[in-house]
Amino acid sequence: MAAQGVSDTLAARALFELQKVANDTSKSLYDRNHAVYRLLRYGVKVRPEAGENTVTVWLVKWADPLANDFAVAEEVTVPGGDLVSGAKASTKRPDVVLYVNGIALGVLELKRSTVSVSEGFRQNLDNQKKEFIRPFFSTMQWVMAGNDTEGLRYATIETPEKYWLSWVEETGEFADEPNLLDRHLLQLCAKHRFLRLIHDFIVFDAGIKKVCRQNQYFGVVAAQEFIRRREGGIIWHTQGSGKSLTMVWLAKWIRENRSGARVLFRQTSRSCSTCWTRSAKLTLQRPDRRQPLTCGPAARPMHFGSS
């Protein structure tokens, strides 16, 4: 943080706030992780001195990914926490941990080619139990497992085994990488991509933390370019491909990056509306039918369809 011009005093107070929410064992892992995510994404509000206005200390420089300190560590020894019974939880050693500015944001369990990658799913899920290293996952955003034959699978905290995802990207800078695991790691964990996935494509939805699929990521990124050019368009989805969350991620980006923009949501189902209000934290208002709906000069709407 010193390189960012943050004083030692402010840095210490910001890290204290981070540690306080990450280590709050009175809350569930989901709630602790959610609180940590808010500090990571929106910064930590601290007071330089009593009576002074608060300032925001950024734990991650989202706008300039390469200005952050990235580190990879192997076989990290993580001691278990204290259990209610007074016993000590078991120590674990995750295979690979990804750090940004000293904060553990990604974890990867590696398996031999002859061992199913699903063993890595179960190992990560076991590690999140209170008997093992649950506090370690308070800051974790990306949870992964992989081997050379099946490539990489990814999820986030407390994701059931059946919901782990694979990343499919047949074009781009790393598409020709022959090793499947290396290709997936390069596509997901390149510095710019890794931080963008964390900043723009994570949602906390009524007790379930969710990350995006590649179709949602590329759909939103493409839509952003259309919006910058003040052009409309259609994003087509197959049923069950996640259009509700695609809308949530795009709407949040619009509200944060397009000054004065309004988002009009036409409800098609109760579940879609519930997802929208829970995840995007938006207030749905019934439009005044006496007033015409406009999108502003030279602007056209972005529609979401399914087939």
Coordinates of C-alpha atoms in Angstrom, one line a residue:
M1 CA 0.0 0.0 0.0
A2 CA 3.0 2.3 0.5
A3 CA 3.5 2.3 -3.3
Q4 CA 0.0 3.6 -3.6
G5 CA 0.7 6.5 -1.3
V6 CA -1.2 5.1 1.6
S7 CA 0.4 5.9 5.0
D8 CA 1.4 3.1 7.4
T9 CA -1.3 4.2 9.8
L10 CA -4.1 4.0 7.3
A11 CA -2.8 0.7 5.9
A12 CA -2.8 -0.8 9.4
R13 CA -6.3 0.3 10.1
A14 CA -7.6 -1.0 6.7
L15 CA -5.9 -4.4 7.3
F16 CA -7.4 -4.4 10.8
E17 CA -10.9 -4.0 9.4
L18 CA -10.2 -6.8 6.9
Q19 CA -8.9 -9.2 9.5
K20 CA -11.9 -8.3 11.8
V21 CA -14.5 -9.3 9.3
A22 CA -12.5 -12.3 7.9
N23 CA -12.0 -13.8 11.4
D24 CA -15.5 -13.2 12.8
T25 CA -16.3 -16.8 13.7
S26 CA -19.8 -15.7 15.0
K27 CA -20.9 -15.5 11.4
S28 CA -21.1 -18.2 8.6
L29 CA -18.5 -18.6 6.0
Y30 CA -20.8 -17.1 3.4
D31 CA -21.4 -14.0 5.5
R32 CA -17.7 -13.5 6.3
N33 CA -16.8 -14.0 2.7
H34 CA -19.5 -11.5 1.6
A35 CA -18.2 -8.9 4.1
V36 CA -14.6 -9.4 2.8
Y37 CA -15.8 -9.1 -0.8
R38 CA -17.4 -5.7 -0.1
L39 CA -14.1 -4.5 1.4
L40 CA -12.1 -5.8 -1.5
R41 CA -14.5 -4.3 -4.2
Y42 CA -15.5 -1.0 -2.6
G43 CA -12.5 -0.3 -0.5
V44 CA -12.1 0.1 3.3
K45 CA -13.5 3.3 4.9
V46 CA -11.1 4.5 7.7
R47 CA -10.5 7.7 9.6
P48 CA -7.0 9.1 9.6
E49 CA -7.6 10.7 13.0
A50 CA -10.5 11.1 15.3
G51 CA -13.0 13.7 14.1
E52 CA -11.6 13.6 10.5
N53 CA -13.5 12.6 7.5
T54 CA -13.2 9.0 6.3
V55 CA -11.0 8.1 3.4
T56 CA -11.1 5.0 1.2
V57 CA -8.2 2.6 1.3
W58 CA -8.2 0.3 -1.7
L59 CA -6.9 -3.2 -1.0
V60 CA -6.8 -4.0 -4.7
K61 CA -6.2 -1.5 -7.5
W62 CA -9.0 -2.6 -9.8
A63 CA -8.4 0.1 -12.4
D64 CA -4.8 -0.8 -12.9
P65 CA -4.3 -4.5 -12.5
L66 CA -0.6 -4.6 -13.1
A67 CA 0.0 -2.1 -10.2
N68 CA -1.0 -4.9 -7.8
D69 CA 1.4 -7.4 -6.3
F70 CA 0.6 -10.9 -7.6
A71 CA 2.2 -14.0 -6.0
V72 CA 1.8 -17.8 -6.3
A73 CA 2.7 -20.2 -3.4
E74 CA 2.8 -24.0 -3.4
E75 CA 2.0 -26.3 -0.6
V76 CA 0.9 -23.5 1.8
T77 CA 0.6 -24.7 5.4
V78 CA -2.7 -23.5 6.8
P79 CA -3.2 -24.2 10.5
G80 CA -6.7 -25.1 11.6
G81 CA -8.7 -22.8 13.8
D82 CA -10.1 -23.3 17.3
L83 CA -13.2 -25.4 17.6
V84 CA -16.0 -24.8 20.0
S85 CA -15.0 -27.9 21.9
G86 CA -11.6 -26.4 22.6
A87 CA -9.8 -28.7 20.2
K88 CA -7.7 -27.6 17.3
A89 CA -8.9 -28.1 13.7
S90 CA -6.6 -30.1 11.4
T91 CA -3.8 -28.3 9.5
K92 CA -4.1 -28.5 5.7
R93 CA -1.8 -27.7 2.8
P94 CA -3.6 -26.5 -0.4
D95 CA -1.5 -27.2 -3.5
V96 CA -1.5 -23.7 -4.9
V97 CA -2.7 -20.4 -3.5
L98 CA -3.0 -17.2 -5.5
Y99 CA -2.3 -14.0 -3.7
V100 CA -3.1 -10.4 -4.7
N101 CA -1.4 -7.8 -2.4
G102 CA -0.9 -10.5 0.2
I103 CA -4.6 -11.5 0.3
A104 CA -5.4 -15.1 -0.7
L105 CA -8.0 -14.8 -3.5
G106 CA -7.6 -18.1 -5.3
V107 CA -6.9 -21.7 -4.4
L108 CA -6.1 -24.7 -6.7
E109 CA -6.0 -28.4 -5.9
L110 CA -4.0 -30.4 -8.5
K111 CA -4.4 -34.1 -9.2
R112 CA -2.4 -36.6 -11.2
S113 CA -3.7 -37.4 -14.7
T114 CA -5.0 -40.8 -13.6
V115 CA -7.0 -39.3 -10.7
S116 CA -10.4 -37.7 -11.5
V117 CA -10.5 -33.9 -11.1
S118 CA -13.6 -34.5 -8.9
E119 CA -11.3 -35.6 -6.2
G120 CA -10.1 -32.0 -6.2
F121 CA -13.7 -30.7 -5.8
R122 CA -14.2 -32.9 -2.7
Q123 CA -10.8 -31.9 -1.2
N124 CA -11.7 -28.2 -1.5
L125 CA -15.1 -28.8 0.0
D126 CA -13.6 -30.8 2.9
N127 CA -11.1 -28.0 3.6
Q128 CA -14.0 -25.6 4.0
K129 CA -15.4 -27.6 6.9
K130 CA -15.0 -26.3 10.4
E131 CA -12.9 -29.4 11.3
F132 CA -10.2 -28.2 8.9
I133 CA -9.4 -24.7 7.5
R134 CA -12.7 -22.9 7.1
P135 CA -11.3 -19.5 8.1
F136 CA -8.8 -19.7 5.3
F137 CA -11.7 -19.4 2.8
S138 CA -13.0 -16.2 4.2
T139 CA -11.1 -14.2 1.6
M140 CA -11.3 -16.8 -1.1
Q141 CA -13.0 -15.8 -4.4
W142 CA -12.0 -18.5 -6.9
V143 CA -11.8 -22.1 -5.9
M144 CA -10.3 -24.5 -8.5
A145 CA -9.2 -28.1 -9.2
G146 CA -7.5 -29.6 -12.2
N147 CA -5.3 -32.2 -13.9
D148 CA -3.6 -32.5 -17.2
T149 CA -6.2 -34.7 -18.9
E150 CA -9.5 -33.0 -17.8
G151 CA -8.2 -29.5 -17.5
L152 CA -9.4 -27.0 -14.9
R153 CA -12.8 -26.8 -13.1
Y154 CA -13.7 -23.8 -11.0
A155 CA -16.3 -22.6 -8.5
T156 CA -16.3 -20.5 -5.4
I157 CA -16.9 -21.2 -1.7
E158 CA -19.4 -23.8 -0.7
T159 CA -20.3 -24.7 -4.3
P160 CA -21.7 -28.3 -4.4
E161 CA -19.8 -30.7 -6.6
K162 CA -22.4 -30.8 -9.4
Y163 CA -22.2 -27.1 -10.0
W164 CA -18.4 -26.8 -10.7
L165 CA -17.8 -25.3 -14.1
S166 CA -15.4 -25.7 -17.0
W167 CA -14.2 -22.7 -19.0
V168 CA -14.6 -23.0 -22.8
E169 CA -12.7 -20.5 -24.9
E170 CA -11.7 -21.7 -28.3
T171 CA -10.2 -18.4 -29.5
G172 CA -7.9 -15.8 -28.0
E173 CA -4.4 -15.4 -26.9
F174 CA -4.0 -18.8 -25.2
A175 CA -6.3 -21.0 -27.3
D176 CA -3.3 -22.8 -28.9
E177 CA -1.7 -23.8 -25.6
P178 CA -1.4 -27.6 -26.1
N179 CA -1.7 -28.6 -22.4
L180 CA -5.3 -28.4 -21.4
L181 CA -4.7 -27.5 -17.7
D182 CA -2.2 -24.8 -18.6
R183 CA -4.6 -23.4 -21.2
H184 CA -7.4 -23.1 -18.7
L185 CA -5.2 -21.5 -16.1
L186 CA -3.9 -18.9 -18.6
Q187 CA -7.4 -18.1 -19.7
L188 CA -8.8 -17.7 -16.2
C189 CA -5.9 -16.5 -14.1
A190 CA -4.1 -14.0 -16.3
K191 CA -3.8 -10.9 -14.2
H192 CA -6.3 -8.7 -16.0
R193 CA -8.8 -11.5 -16.5
F194 CA -8.6 -12.8 -12.9
L195 CA -9.2 -9.4 -11.4
R196 CA -12.0 -8.6 -13.9
L197 CA -13.8 -11.9 -13.0
I198 CA -13.6 -11.1 -9.3
H199 CA -14.7 -7.4 -9.7
D200 CA -17.5 -7.8 -12.2
F201 CA -18.7 -11.4 -12.2
I202 CA -19.4 -12.5 -8.7
V203 CA -22.7 -12.3 -7.0
F204 CA -24.1 -13.1 -3.6
D205 CA -27.6 -14.4 -4.0
A206 CA -29.6 -15.3 -0.8
G207 CA -27.0 -17.4 0.8
I208 CA -25.3 -18.7 -2.3
K209 CA -22.2 -17.2 -3.8
K210 CA -22.1 -17.5 -7.6
V211 CA -19.5 -17.0 -10.3
C212 CA -20.0 -16.7 -14.1
R213 CA -19.8 -19.1 -16.9
Q214 CA -17.8 -18.2 -20.0
N215 CA -20.9 -17.4 -22.1
Q216 CA -22.1 -14.9 -19.4
Y217 CA -18.6 -13.3 -19.3
F218 CA -18.3 -12.8 -23.0
G219 CA -21.9 -11.8 -23.4
V220 CA -21.6 -9.0 -20.9
V221 CA -18.2 -7.9 -22.2
A222 CA -19.6 -7.7 -25.7
A223 CA -22.6 -5.8 -24.5
Q224 CA -20.4 -3.3 -22.7
E225 CA -18.8 -2.4 -26.0
F226 CA -22.2 -1.9 -27.7
I227 CA -23.3 0.3 -24.8
R228 CA -20.1 2.5 -25.1
R229 CA -21.0 3.0 -28.7
R230 CA -24.7 3.8 -27.7
E231 CA -25.9 0.9 -29.8
G232 CA -28.6 -1.7 -28.9
G233 CA -28.6 -5.4 -29.4
I234 CA -29.8 -8.8 -28.4
I235 CA -28.1 -11.5 -26.3
W236 CA -29.6 -14.9 -27.1
H237 CA -29.5 -17.7 -24.5
T238 CA -30.6 -21.3 -24.5
Q239 CA -32.9 -22.2 -21.6
G240 CA -31.0 -22.6 -18.3
S241 CA -27.8 -20.8 -19.5
G242 CA -28.1 -18.1 -16.9
K243 CA -29.7 -15.0 -18.6
S244 CA -31.0 -13.7 -15.2
L245 CA -27.4 -13.4 -13.8
T246 CA -26.2 -12.1 -17.1
M247 CA -28.7 -9.2 -16.8
V248 CA -27.6 -8.6 -13.2
W249 CA -23.9 -8.3 -14.1
L250 CA -24.6 -6.1 -17.0
A251 CA -27.0 -3.9 -15.1
K252 CA -24.5 -3.4 -12.3
W253 CA -21.8 -2.4 -14.8
I254 CA -24.2 0.1 -16.5
R255 CA -25.1 1.7 -13.1
E256 CA -21.4 2.0 -12.1
N257 CA -20.0 3.1 -15.4
R258 CA -22.6 5.1 -17.3
S259 CA -23.5 8.3 -15.5
G260 CA -27.3 9.0 -15.5
A261 CA -28.2 5.6 -17.1
R262 CA -31.5 3.9 -16.2
V263 CA -32.2 0.2 -16.4
L264 CA -35.6 -0.9 -17.4
F265 CA -36.5 -4.5 -16.4
R266 CA -39.5 -6.2 -17.9
Q267 CA -40.5 -9.1 -15.5
T268 CA -41.0 -12.4 -17.3
S269 CA -41.2 -14.7 -14.2
R270 CA -41.3 -14.4 -10.4
S271 CA -38.0 -16.2 -10.1
C272 CA -36.3 -13.9 -12.5
S273 CA -37.6 -10.8 -10.6
T274 CA -36.4 -12.3 -7.3
C275 CA -33.0 -13.0 -8.6
W276 CA -32.8 -9.4 -10.0
T277 CA -33.7 -7.7 -6.8
R278 CA -31.7 -10.0 -4.5
S279 CA -28.5 -10.0 -6.5
A280 CA -28.4 -6.6 -8.2
K281 CA -29.7 -4.7 -5.1
L282 CA -32.0 -2.8 -7.4
T283 CA -35.4 -1.4 -6.6
L284 CA -38.0 -2.4 -9.2
Q285 CA -40.5 0.4 -9.9
R286 CA -43.6 0.1 -12.0
P287 CA -43.3 2.7 -14.8
D288 CA -45.8 5.4 -14.9
R289 CA -47.9 4.4 -17.9
R290 CA -48.9 8.0 -18.4
Q291 CA -45.3 8.9 -19.3
P292 CA -43.5 7.7 -22.4
L293 CA -40.4 5.5 -21.8
T294 CA -37.3 6.8 -23.5
C295 CA -33.7 5.6 -23.6
G296 CA -32.1 9.0 -24.3
P297 CA -30.9 10.5 -27.5
A298 CA -29.4 8.1 -30.0
A299 CA -29.6 5.3 -27.5
R300 CA -31.2 1.9 -28.2
P301 CA -32.1 -0.9 -25.7
M302 CA -30.3 -4.1 -25.1
H303 CA -32.6 -7.1 -25.1
F304 CA -32.2 -10.6 -23.7
G305 CA -33.8 -13.5 -25.5
S306 CA -33.8 -17.3 -25.2
S307 CA -34.3 -20.2 -27.6

